[in-house]
Tab-separated table of C-alpha atoms in Angstrom:
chain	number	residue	atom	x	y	z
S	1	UNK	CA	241.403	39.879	26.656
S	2	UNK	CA	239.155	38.244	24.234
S	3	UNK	CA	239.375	34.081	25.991
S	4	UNK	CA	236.739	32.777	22.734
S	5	UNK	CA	237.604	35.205	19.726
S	6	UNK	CA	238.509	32.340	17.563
S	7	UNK	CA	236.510	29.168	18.859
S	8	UNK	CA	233.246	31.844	18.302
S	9	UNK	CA	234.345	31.699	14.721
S	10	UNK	CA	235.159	28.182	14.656
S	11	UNK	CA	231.910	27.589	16.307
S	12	UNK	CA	229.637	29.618	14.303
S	13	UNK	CA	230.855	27.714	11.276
S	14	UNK	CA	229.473	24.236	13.148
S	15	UNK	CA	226.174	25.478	14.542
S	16	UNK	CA	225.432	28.530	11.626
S	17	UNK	CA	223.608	31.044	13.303
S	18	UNK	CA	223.064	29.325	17.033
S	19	UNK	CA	225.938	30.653	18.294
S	20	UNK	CA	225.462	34.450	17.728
S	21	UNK	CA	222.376	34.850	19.330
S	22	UNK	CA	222.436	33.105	22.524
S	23	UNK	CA	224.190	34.596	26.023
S	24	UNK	CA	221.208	33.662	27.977
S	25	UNK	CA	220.321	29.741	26.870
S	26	UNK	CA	217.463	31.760	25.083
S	27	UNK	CA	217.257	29.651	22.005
S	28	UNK	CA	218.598	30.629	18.913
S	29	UNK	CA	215.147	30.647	16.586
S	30	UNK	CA	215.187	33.770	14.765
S	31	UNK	CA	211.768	32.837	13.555
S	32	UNK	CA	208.637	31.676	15.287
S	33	UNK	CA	208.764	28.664	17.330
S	34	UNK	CA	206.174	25.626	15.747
S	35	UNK	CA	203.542	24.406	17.908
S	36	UNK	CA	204.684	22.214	20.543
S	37	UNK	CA	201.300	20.685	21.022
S	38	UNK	CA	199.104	21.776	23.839
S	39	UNK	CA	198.593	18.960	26.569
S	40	UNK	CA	196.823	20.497	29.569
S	41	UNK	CA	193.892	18.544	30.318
S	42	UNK	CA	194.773	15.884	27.670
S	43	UNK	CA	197.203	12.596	28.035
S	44	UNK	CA	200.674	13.946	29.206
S	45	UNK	CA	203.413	14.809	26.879
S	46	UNK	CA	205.305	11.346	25.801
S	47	UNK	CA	208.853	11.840	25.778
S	48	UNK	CA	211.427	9.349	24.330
S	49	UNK	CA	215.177	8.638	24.983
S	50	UNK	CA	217.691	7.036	23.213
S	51	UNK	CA	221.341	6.323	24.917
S	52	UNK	CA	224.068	5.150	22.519
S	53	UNK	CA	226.099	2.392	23.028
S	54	UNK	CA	228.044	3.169	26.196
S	55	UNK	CA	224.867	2.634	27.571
S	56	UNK	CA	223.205	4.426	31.245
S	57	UNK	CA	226.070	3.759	33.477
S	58	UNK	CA	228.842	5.399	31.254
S	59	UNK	CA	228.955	7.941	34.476
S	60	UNK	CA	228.934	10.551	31.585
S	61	UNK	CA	226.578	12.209	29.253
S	62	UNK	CA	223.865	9.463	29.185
S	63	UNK	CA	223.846	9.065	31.991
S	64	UNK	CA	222.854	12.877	32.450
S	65	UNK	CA	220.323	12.235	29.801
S	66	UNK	CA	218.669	9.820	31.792
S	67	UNK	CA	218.292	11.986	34.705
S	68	UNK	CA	217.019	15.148	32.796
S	69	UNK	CA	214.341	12.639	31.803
S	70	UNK	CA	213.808	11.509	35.307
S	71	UNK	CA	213.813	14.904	36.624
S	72	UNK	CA	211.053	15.452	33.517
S	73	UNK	CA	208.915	12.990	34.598
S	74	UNK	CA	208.898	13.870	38.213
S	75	UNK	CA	208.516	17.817	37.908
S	76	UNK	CA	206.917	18.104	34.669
S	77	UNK	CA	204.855	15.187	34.673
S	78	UNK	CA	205.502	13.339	31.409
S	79	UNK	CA	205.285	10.455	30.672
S	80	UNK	CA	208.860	8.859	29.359
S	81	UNK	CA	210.558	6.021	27.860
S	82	UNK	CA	214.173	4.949	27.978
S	83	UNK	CA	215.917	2.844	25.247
S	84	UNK	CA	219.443	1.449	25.699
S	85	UNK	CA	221.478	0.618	22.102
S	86	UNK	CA	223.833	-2.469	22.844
S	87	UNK	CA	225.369	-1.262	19.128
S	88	UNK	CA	224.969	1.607	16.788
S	89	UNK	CA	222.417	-1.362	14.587
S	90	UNK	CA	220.157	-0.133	17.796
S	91	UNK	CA	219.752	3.292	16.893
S	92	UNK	CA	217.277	3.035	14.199
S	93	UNK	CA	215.221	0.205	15.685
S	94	UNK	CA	215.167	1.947	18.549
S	95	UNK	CA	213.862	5.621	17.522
S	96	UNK	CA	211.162	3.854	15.175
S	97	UNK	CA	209.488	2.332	18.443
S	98	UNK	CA	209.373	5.469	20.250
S	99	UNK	CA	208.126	6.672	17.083
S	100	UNK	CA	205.440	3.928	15.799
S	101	UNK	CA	204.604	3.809	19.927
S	102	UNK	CA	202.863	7.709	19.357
S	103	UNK	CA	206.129	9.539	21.509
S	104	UNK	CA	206.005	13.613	20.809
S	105	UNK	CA	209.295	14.198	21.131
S	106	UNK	CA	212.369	11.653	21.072
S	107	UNK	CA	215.832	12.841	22.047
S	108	UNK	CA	219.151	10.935	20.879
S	109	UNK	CA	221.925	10.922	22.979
S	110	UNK	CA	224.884	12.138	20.817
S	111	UNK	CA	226.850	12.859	17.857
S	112	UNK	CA	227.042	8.933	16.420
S	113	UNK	CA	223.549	9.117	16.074
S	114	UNK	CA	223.389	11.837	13.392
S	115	UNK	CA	222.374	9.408	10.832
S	116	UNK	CA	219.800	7.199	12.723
S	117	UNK	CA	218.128	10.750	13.513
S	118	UNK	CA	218.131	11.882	9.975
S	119	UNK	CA	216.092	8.435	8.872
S	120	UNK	CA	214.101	8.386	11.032
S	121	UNK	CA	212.900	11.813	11.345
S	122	UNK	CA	211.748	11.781	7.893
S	123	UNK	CA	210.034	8.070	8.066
S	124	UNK	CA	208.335	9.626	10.685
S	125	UNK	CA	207.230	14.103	9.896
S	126	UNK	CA	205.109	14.029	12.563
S	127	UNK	CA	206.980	13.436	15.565
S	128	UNK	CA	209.757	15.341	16.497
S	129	UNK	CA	213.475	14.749	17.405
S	130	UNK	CA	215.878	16.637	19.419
S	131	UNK	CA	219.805	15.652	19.350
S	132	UNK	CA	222.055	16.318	22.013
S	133	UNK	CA	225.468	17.669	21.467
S	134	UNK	CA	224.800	18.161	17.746
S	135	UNK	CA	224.148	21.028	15.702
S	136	UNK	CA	221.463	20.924	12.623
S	137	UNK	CA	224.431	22.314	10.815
S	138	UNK	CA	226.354	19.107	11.283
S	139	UNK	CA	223.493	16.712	9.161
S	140	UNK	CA	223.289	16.835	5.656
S	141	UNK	CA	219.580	16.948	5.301
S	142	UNK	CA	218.061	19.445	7.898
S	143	UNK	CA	214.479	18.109	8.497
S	144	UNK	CA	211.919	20.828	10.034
S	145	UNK	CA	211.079	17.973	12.608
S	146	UNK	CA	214.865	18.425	13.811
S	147	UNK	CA	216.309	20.308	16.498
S	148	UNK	CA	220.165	20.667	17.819
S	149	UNK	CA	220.691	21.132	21.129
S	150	UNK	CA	224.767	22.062	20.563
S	151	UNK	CA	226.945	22.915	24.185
S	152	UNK	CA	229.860	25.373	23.979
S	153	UNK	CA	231.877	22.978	25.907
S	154	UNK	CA	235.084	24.485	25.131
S	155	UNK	CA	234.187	27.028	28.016
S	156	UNK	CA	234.189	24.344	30.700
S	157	UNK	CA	237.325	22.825	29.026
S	158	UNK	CA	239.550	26.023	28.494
S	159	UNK	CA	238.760	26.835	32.378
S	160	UNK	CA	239.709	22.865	32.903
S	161	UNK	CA	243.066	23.517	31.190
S	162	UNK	CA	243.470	27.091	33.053
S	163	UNK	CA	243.031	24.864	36.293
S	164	UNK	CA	245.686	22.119	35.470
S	165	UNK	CA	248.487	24.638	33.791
S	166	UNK	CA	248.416	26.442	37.196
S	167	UNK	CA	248.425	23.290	39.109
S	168	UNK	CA	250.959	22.156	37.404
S	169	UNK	CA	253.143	25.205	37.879
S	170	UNK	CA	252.062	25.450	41.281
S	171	UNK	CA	253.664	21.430	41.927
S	172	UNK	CA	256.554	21.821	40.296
S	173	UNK	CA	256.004	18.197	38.871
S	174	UNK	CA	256.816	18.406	35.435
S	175	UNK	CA	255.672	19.853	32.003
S	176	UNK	CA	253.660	18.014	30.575
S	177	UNK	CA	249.256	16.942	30.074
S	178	UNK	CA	247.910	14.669	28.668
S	179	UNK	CA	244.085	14.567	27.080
S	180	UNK	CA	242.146	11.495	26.068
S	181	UNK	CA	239.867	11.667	23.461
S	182	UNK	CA	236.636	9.186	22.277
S	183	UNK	CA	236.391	9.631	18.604
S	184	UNK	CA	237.490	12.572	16.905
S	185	UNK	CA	234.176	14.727	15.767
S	186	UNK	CA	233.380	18.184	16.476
S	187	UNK	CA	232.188	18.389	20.019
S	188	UNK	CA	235.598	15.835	21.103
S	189	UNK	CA	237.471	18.445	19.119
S	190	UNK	CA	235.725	21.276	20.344
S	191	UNK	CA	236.701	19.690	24.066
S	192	UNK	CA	240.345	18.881	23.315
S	193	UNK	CA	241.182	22.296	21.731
S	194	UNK	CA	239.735	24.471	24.385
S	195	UNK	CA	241.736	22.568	26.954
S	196	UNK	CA	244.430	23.708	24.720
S	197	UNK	CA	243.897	27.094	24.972
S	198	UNK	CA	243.419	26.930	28.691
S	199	UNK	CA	246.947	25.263	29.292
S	200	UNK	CA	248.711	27.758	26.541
S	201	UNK	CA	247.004	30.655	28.357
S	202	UNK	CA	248.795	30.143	31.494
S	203	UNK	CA	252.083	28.649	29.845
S	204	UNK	CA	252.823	27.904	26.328
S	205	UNK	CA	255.661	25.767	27.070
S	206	UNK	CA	253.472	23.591	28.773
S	207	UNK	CA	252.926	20.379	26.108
S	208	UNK	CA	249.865	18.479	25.587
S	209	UNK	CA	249.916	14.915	24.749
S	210	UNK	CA	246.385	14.340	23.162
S	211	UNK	CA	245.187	10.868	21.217
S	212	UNK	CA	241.831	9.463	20.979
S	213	UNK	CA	240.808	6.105	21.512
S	214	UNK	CA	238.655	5.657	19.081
S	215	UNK	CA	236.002	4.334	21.477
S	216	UNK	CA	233.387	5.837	23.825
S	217	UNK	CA	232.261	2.477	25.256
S	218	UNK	CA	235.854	0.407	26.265
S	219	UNK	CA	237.081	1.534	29.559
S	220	UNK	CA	240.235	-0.155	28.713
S	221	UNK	CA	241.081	1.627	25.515
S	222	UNK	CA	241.399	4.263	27.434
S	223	UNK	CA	243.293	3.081	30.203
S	224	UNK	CA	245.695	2.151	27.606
S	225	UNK	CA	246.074	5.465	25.733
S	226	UNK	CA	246.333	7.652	29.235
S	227	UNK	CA	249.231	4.497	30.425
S	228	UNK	CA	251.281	5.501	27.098
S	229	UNK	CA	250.278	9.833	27.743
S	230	UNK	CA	251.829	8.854	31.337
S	231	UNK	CA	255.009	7.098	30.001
S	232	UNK	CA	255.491	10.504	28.426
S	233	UNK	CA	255.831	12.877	31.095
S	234	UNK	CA	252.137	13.523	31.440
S	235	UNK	CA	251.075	14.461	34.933
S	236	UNK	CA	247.549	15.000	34.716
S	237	UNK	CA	245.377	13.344	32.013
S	238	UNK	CA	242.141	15.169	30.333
S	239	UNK	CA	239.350	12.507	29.469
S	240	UNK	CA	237.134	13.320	26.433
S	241	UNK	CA	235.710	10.050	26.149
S	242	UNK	CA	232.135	9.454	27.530
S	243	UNK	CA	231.942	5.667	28.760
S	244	UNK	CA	235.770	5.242	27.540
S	245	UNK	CA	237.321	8.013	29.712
S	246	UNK	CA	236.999	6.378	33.267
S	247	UNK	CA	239.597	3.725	31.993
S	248	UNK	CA	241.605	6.877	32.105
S	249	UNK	CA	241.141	8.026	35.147
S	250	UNK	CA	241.903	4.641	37.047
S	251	UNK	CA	245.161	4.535	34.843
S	252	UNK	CA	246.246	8.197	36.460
S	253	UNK	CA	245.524	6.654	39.622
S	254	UNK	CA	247.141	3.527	39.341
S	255	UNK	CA	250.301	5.826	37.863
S	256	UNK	CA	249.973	8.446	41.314
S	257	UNK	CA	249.266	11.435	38.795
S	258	UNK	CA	246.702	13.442	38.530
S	259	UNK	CA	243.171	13.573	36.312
S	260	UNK	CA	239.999	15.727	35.492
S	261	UNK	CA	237.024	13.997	34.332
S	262	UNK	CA	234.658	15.565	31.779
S	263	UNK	CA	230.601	15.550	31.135
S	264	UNK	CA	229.505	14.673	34.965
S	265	UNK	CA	231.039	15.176	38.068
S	266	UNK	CA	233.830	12.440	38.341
S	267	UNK	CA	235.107	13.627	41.749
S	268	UNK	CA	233.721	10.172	43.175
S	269	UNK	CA	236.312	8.461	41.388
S	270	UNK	CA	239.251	9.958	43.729
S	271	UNK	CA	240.954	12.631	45.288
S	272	UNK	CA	243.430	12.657	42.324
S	273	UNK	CA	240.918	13.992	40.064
S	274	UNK	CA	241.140	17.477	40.535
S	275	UNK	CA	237.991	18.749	39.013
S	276	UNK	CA	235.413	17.724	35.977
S	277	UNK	CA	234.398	19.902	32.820
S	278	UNK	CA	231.250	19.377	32.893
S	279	UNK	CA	228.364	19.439	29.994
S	280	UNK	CA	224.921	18.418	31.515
S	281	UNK	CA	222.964	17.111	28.843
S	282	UNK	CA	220.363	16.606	31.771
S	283	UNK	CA	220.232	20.678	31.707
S	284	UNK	CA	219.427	20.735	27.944
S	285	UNK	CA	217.018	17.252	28.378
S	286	UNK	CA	214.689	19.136	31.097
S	287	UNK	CA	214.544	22.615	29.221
S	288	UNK	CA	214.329	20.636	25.640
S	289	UNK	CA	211.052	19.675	27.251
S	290	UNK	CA	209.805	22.004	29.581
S	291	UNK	CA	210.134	24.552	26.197
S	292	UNK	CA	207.665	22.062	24.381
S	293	UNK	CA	205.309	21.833	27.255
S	294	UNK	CA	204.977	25.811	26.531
S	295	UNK	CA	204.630	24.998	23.286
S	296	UNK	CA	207.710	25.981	21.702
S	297	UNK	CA	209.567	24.105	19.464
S	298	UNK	CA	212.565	25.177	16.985
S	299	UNK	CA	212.911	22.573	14.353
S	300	UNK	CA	215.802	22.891	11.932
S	301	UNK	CA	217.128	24.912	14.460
S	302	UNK	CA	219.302	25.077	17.002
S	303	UNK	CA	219.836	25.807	20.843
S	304	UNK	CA	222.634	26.500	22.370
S	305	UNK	CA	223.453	25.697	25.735
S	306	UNK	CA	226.570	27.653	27.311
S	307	UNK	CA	228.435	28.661	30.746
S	308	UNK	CA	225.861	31.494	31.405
S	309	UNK	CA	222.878	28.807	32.469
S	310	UNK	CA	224.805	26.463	34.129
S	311	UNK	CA	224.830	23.678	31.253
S	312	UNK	CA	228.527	23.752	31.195
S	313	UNK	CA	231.372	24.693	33.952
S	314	UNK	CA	233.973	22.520	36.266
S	315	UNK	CA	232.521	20.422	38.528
S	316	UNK	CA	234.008	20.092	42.100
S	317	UNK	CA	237.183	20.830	43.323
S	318	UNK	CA	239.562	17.748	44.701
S	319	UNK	CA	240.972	19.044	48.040
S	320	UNK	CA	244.466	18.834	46.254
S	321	UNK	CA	243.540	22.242	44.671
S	322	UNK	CA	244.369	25.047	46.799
S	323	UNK	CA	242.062	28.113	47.403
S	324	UNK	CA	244.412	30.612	45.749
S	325	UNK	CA	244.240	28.174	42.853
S	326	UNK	CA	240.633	28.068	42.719
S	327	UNK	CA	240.203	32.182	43.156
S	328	UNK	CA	242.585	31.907	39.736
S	329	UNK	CA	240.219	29.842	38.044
S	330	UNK	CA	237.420	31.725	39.345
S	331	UNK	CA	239.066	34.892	37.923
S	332	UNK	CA	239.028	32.888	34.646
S	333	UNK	CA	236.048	32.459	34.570
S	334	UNK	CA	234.366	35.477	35.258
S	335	UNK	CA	236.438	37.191	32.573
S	336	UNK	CA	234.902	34.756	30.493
S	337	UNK	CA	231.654	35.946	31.392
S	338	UNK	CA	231.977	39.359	31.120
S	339	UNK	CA	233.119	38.506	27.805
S	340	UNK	CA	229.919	36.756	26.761
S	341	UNK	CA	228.042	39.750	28.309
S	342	UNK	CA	229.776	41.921	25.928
């Protein structure tokens, strides 16, 4: 049973040649990596991070930044800097003082900072830039100082929709989920449709409500959008929407329905949320630079980071999920393997 057949093929078309090549997190270079810059003995590697504007406590992906930085600096012994963007104005302003400040490497958080990365990567040739959840494929300029650092997240999401099609089947509580979405680009979309195929793989019938807020910062945006999902029959809610998404969340719980969070592990947030698909930027962060500490670099290239090194999967299980549920999922997922293997 072929799980990815067509998101491969959707996703080859976003990150070009990344996706083929990669089963192991090995990156996808098919040429020879540029100098990272050889620091033994010398001042430590300088690191830079930018968060976007749902800033360090979004409980989400920059959040997981931040720690792949912090677990950086404590293992790898780098030195680091950490910029918070109160707006998308910050971006720019922010990357040039990493930049002007003599930083090796500077890493922006997401997707809405495409552009801010593609000016300021060429102001400044010299440094390098890494972007998280983006693919060089996705800018319209491809600078050599440039590297995507893409996440097959559909793989944690299809498994999340596996998980709620079954649980709802297993309840008996209605037929109908509902998903959440930030903003509708690529990775959002990428999260949204492998849920999806997760639910219809279980049970077509089963309908998905999806919207998108249209925000990744507003808590209650969200809360809004999963109230109106609720109102129509949805009895667990999907959030795709960084610092948004927890408004979410508290909305299923203030409705007595169920929820699965998305980027970290949201199980603190209740009992009701009966797992997380996770993508852990702080995975890609840490390798990002323990690669350039060895001196490897892949500019205008990408790597991909997938199910197979841990940088995406479902988080923990509420104890609402029952063990023959779980050995299901588990099932899932291990089919999914295999298929990567092949």
């Amino acid at each position: 049973m072929e799980l990815f057949g067509k998101t491969r093929a959707k996703l080859a078309a976003l990150v070009a040649a990344a996706a083929v090549a990669l089963a192991a997190c090995a990156t996808t270079a098919s040429e020879e990596p540029s100098d990272g810059g050889q620091h033994g003995g010398e001042a430590p590697l300088k690191v830079g991070f930018v968060a976007d504007a749902a800033g360090l406590n979004d409980r989400s992906f920059n959040y997981l930044g931040n720690e792949g930085m912090k677990r950086a600096e404590e293992e790898l012994g780098v030195e680091i800097r950490v910029l918070t963007s109160d707006s998308s104005a910050d971006y720019i302003p922010n990357m040039t003082t990493l930049a002007r400040q003599g930083y090796d490497l500077i890493i922006a958080s997401g997707f809405n900072q495409i552009e801010a990365v593609a000016t300021v990567s060429s102001e400044f040739p010299e440094t390098k830039f890494a972007i998280l959840d983006v693919s060089v494929a996705s800018l319209d300029e491809v600078n050599p100082n440039v590297m995507g650092l893409p996440f097959q997240q559909d793989q944690a999401s299809y498994l999340a929709g596996y998980l709620a099609a079954l649980f709802l089947q297993e309840s008996g509580e209605g037929d109908a989920l509902g998903a959440v979405g930030g903003q509708p680009i690529p990775p959002v979309e990428n999260w949204m449709d492998g849920f999806a195929r997760g639910v219809a793989a279980v049970d077509p019938s089963i309908r998905v409500i999806s919207g998108y807020s249209q925000t990744f910062a507003d808590p209650a945006a969200c809360m809004q959008l999963a109230q109106n999902q609720i109102e129509q029959g949805a009895k667990i809610v999907f959030q795709v929407a960084g610092g948004c998404g927890p408004g979410a969340l508290n909305a299923a719980a203030e409705a007595g329905v169920w929820a699965i969070g998305t980027d970290a592990d949201q199980s603190d947030f209740g009992e009701h949320v009966l797992t997380s698909a996770i993508k852990r930027s702080d995975v890609a962060v840490y390798e990002t630079i323990r690669a350039l500490l060895d001196g490897e670099f892949f500019g205008g290239q990408d790597r991909l980071f997938t199910i197979v090194d841990g940088a995406v999967g479902l988080g923990t299980f509420s104890p609402h999920v029952s063990e023959e549920l779980r050995a299901k999922v588990a099932e899932a997922e291990a089919a999914l393997r295999a298929e990567l293997a092949g």
